[in-house]
mmCIF file of C-alpha atoms in Angstrom:
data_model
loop_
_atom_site.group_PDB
_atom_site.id
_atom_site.type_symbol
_atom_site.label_atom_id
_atom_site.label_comp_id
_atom_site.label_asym_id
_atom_site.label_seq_id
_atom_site.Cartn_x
_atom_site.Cartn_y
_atom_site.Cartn_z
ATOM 1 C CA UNK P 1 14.664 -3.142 6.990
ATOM 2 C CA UNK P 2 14.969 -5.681 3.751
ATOM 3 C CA UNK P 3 18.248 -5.614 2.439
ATOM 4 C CA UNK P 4 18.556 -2.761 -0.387
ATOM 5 C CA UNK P 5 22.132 -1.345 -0.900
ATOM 6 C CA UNK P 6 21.128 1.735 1.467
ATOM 7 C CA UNK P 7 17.637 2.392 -0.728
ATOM 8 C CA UNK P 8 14.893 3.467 0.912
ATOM 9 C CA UNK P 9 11.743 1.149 0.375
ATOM 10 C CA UNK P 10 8.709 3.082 -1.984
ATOM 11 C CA UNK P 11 5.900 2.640 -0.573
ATOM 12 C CA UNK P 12 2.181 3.064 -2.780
ATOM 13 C CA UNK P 13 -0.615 4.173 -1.177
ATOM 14 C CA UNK P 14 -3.751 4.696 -2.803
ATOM 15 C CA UNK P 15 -6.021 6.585 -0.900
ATOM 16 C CA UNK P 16 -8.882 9.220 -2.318
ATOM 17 C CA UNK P 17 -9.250 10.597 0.689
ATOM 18 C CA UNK P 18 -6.812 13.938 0.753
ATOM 19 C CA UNK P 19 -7.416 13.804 5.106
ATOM 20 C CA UNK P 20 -6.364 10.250 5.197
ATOM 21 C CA UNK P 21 -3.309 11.088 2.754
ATOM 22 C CA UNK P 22 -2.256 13.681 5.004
ATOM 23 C CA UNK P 23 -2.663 11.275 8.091
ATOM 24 C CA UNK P 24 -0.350 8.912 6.685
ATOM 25 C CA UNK P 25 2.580 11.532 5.099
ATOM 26 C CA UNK P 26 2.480 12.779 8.622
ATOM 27 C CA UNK P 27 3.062 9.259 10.240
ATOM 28 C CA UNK P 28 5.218 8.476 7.995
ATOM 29 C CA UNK P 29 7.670 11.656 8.919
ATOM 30 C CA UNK P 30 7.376 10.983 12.473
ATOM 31 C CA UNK P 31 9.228 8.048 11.945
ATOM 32 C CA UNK P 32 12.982 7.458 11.588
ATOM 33 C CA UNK P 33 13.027 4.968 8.448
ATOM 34 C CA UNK P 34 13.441 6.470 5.788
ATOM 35 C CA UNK P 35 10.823 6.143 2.919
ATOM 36 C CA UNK P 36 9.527 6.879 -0.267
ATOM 37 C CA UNK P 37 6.037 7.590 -0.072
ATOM 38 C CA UNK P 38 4.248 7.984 -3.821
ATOM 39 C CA UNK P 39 0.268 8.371 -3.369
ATOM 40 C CA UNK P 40 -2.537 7.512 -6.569
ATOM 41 C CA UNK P 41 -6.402 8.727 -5.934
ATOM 42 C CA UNK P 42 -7.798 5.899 -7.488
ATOM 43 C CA UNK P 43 -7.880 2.558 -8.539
ATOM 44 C CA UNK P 44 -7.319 2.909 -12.913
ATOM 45 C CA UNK P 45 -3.905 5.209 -11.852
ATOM 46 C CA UNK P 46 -3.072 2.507 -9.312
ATOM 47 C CA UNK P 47 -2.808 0.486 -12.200
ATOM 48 C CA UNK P 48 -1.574 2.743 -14.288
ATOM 49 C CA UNK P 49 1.245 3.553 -11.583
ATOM 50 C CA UNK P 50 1.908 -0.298 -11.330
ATOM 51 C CA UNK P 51 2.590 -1.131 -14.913
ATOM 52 C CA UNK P 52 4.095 2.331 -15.753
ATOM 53 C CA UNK P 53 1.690 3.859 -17.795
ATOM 54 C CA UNK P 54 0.786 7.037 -18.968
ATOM 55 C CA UNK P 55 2.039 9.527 -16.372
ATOM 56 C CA UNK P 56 3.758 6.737 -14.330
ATOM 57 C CA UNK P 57 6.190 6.060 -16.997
ATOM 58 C CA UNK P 58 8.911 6.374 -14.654
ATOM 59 C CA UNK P 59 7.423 5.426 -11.624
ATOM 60 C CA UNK P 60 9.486 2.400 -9.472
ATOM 61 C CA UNK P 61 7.511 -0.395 -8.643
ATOM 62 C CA UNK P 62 6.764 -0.702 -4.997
ATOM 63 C CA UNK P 63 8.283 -2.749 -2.211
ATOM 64 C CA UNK P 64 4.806 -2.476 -0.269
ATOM 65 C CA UNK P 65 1.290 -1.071 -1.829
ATOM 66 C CA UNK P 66 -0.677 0.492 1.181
ATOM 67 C CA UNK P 67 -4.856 -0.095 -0.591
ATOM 68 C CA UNK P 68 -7.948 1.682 0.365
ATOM 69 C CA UNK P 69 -11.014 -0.493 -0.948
ATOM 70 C CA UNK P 70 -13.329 2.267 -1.233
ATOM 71 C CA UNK P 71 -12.001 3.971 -4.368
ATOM 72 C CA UNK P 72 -13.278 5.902 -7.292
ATOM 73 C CA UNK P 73 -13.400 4.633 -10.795
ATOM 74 C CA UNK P 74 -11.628 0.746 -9.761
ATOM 75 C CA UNK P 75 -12.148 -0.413 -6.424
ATOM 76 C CA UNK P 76 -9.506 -1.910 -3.869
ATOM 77 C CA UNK P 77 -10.378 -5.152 -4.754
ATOM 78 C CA UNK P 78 -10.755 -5.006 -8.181
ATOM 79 C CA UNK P 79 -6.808 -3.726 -7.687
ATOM 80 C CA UNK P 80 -5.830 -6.502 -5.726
ATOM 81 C CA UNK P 81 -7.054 -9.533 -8.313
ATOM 82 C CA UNK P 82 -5.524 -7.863 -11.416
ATOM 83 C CA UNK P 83 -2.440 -7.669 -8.950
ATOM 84 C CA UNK P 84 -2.571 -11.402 -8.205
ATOM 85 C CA UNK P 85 -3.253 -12.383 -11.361
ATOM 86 C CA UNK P 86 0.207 -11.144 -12.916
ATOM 87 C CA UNK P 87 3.128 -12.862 -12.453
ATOM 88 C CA UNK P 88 5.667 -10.119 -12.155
ATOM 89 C CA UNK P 89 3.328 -8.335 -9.584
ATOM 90 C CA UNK P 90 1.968 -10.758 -7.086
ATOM 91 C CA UNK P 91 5.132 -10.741 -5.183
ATOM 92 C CA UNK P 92 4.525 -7.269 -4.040
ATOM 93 C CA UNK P 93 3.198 -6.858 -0.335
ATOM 94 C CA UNK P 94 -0.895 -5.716 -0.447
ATOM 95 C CA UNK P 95 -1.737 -4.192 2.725
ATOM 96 C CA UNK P 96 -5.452 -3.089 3.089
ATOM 97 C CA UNK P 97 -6.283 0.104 4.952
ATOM 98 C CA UNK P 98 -9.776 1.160 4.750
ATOM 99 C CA UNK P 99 -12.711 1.885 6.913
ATOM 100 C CA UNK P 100 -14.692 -0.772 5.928
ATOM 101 C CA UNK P 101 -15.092 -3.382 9.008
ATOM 102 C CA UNK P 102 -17.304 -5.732 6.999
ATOM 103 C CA UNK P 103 -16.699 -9.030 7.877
ATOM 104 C CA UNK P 104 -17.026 -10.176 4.159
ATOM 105 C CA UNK P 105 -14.586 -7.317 3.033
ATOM 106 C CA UNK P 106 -11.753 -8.821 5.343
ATOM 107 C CA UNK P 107 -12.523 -12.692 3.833
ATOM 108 C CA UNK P 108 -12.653 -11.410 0.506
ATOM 109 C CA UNK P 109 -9.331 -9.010 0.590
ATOM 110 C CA UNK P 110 -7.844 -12.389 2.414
ATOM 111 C CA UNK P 111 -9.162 -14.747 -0.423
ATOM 112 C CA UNK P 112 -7.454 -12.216 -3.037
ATOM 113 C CA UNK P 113 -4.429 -12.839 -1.006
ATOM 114 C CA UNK P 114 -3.820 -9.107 0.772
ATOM 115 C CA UNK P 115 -0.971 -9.560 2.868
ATOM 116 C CA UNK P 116 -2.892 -7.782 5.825
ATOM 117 C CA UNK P 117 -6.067 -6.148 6.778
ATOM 118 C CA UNK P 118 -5.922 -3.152 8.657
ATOM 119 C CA UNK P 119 -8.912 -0.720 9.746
ATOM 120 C CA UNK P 120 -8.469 2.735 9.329
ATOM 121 C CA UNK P 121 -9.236 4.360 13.484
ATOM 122 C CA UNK P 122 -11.642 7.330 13.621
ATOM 123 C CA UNK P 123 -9.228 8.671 16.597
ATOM 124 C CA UNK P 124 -6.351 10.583 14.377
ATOM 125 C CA UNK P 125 -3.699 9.937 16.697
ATOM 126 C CA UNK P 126 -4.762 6.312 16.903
ATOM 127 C CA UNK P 127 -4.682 6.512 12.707
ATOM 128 C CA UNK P 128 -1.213 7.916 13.093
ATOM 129 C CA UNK P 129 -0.230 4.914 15.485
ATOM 130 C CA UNK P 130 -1.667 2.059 13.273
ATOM 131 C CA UNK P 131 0.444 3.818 10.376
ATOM 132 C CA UNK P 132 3.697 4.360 12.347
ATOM 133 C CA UNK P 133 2.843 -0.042 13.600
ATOM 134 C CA UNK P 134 2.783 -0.343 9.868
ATOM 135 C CA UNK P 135 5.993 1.067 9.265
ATOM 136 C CA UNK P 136 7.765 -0.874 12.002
ATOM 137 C CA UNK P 137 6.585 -3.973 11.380
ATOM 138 C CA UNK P 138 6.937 -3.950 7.128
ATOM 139 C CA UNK P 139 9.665 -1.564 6.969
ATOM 140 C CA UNK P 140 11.994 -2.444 9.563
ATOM 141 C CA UNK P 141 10.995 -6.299 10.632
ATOM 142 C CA UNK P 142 9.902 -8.357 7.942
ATOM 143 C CA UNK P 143 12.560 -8.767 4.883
ATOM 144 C CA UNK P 144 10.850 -7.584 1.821
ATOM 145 C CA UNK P 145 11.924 -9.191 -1.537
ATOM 146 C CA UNK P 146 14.720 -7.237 -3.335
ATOM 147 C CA UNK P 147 13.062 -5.705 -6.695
ATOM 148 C CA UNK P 148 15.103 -6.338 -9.904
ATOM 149 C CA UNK P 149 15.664 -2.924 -11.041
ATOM 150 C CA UNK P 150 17.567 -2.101 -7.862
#
């Protein structure tokens, strides 16, 4: 894990999908990192969550953002530019998860700068696996940078 005076990392996902939600809160406690899991339905409180608006007042801002592209109201990739295209939020770690398996969905997330591309399995134990693969690899291998108001 990154270096964070004993904090556990938050993690963002946003995910519409309430099955897919579950899928990942239940990977994520089958692990042994510990974790801080906050979940947005959509791509406006995404945004809202990010820049600590309106209900997200008090929300932390993420080590990692786990980002569906199929969302209601502001889609994944609409997310990911206006994420880019701020300088105190580009830093954060985009990691796709979605369904999609368009060839021109992976080169676009990619030329927005997502961090990684992963496809959501059908299987739910393989979902669970890609999710727990997740967690090794960004939570517990790769030093994530340490956020200023920790």
């Amino acid at each position: 894990m990154s270096e964070r005076d004993g904090d556990s990392p938050d993690v963002l996902l946003v995910e519409d999908n309430p099955g897919d939600v579950r899928l990942i809160e239940e990977a994520f406690k089958e692990g042994n990192i510990a974790t801080t899991l906050h979940v947005v339905a959509d791509g406006i409180e995404a945004v809202d969550f990010l820049y600590q608006r309106g209900d997200h007042e008090d929300s932390p801002q993420p080590d990692v953002i786990l980002l569906d592209l199929n969302l209601p109201r502001k889609n994944g990739q609409e997310v990911l530019e206006e994420l880019r295209n701020d300088d105190d939020l580009q830093i954060i770690p985009v990691i796709i998860l979605t369904s999609s398996r368009a060839e021109e969905d992976v080169v676009k997330s990619y030329n927005l700068y997502a961090n990684a591309y992963l496809t959501k399995p059908v299987d739910p134990e393989k979902f669970i696996e890609t999710i727990q693969r997740f967690k090794m690899f960004w939570l517990e291998s790769v030093r994530l940078p340490v956020r200023e108001d920790r």
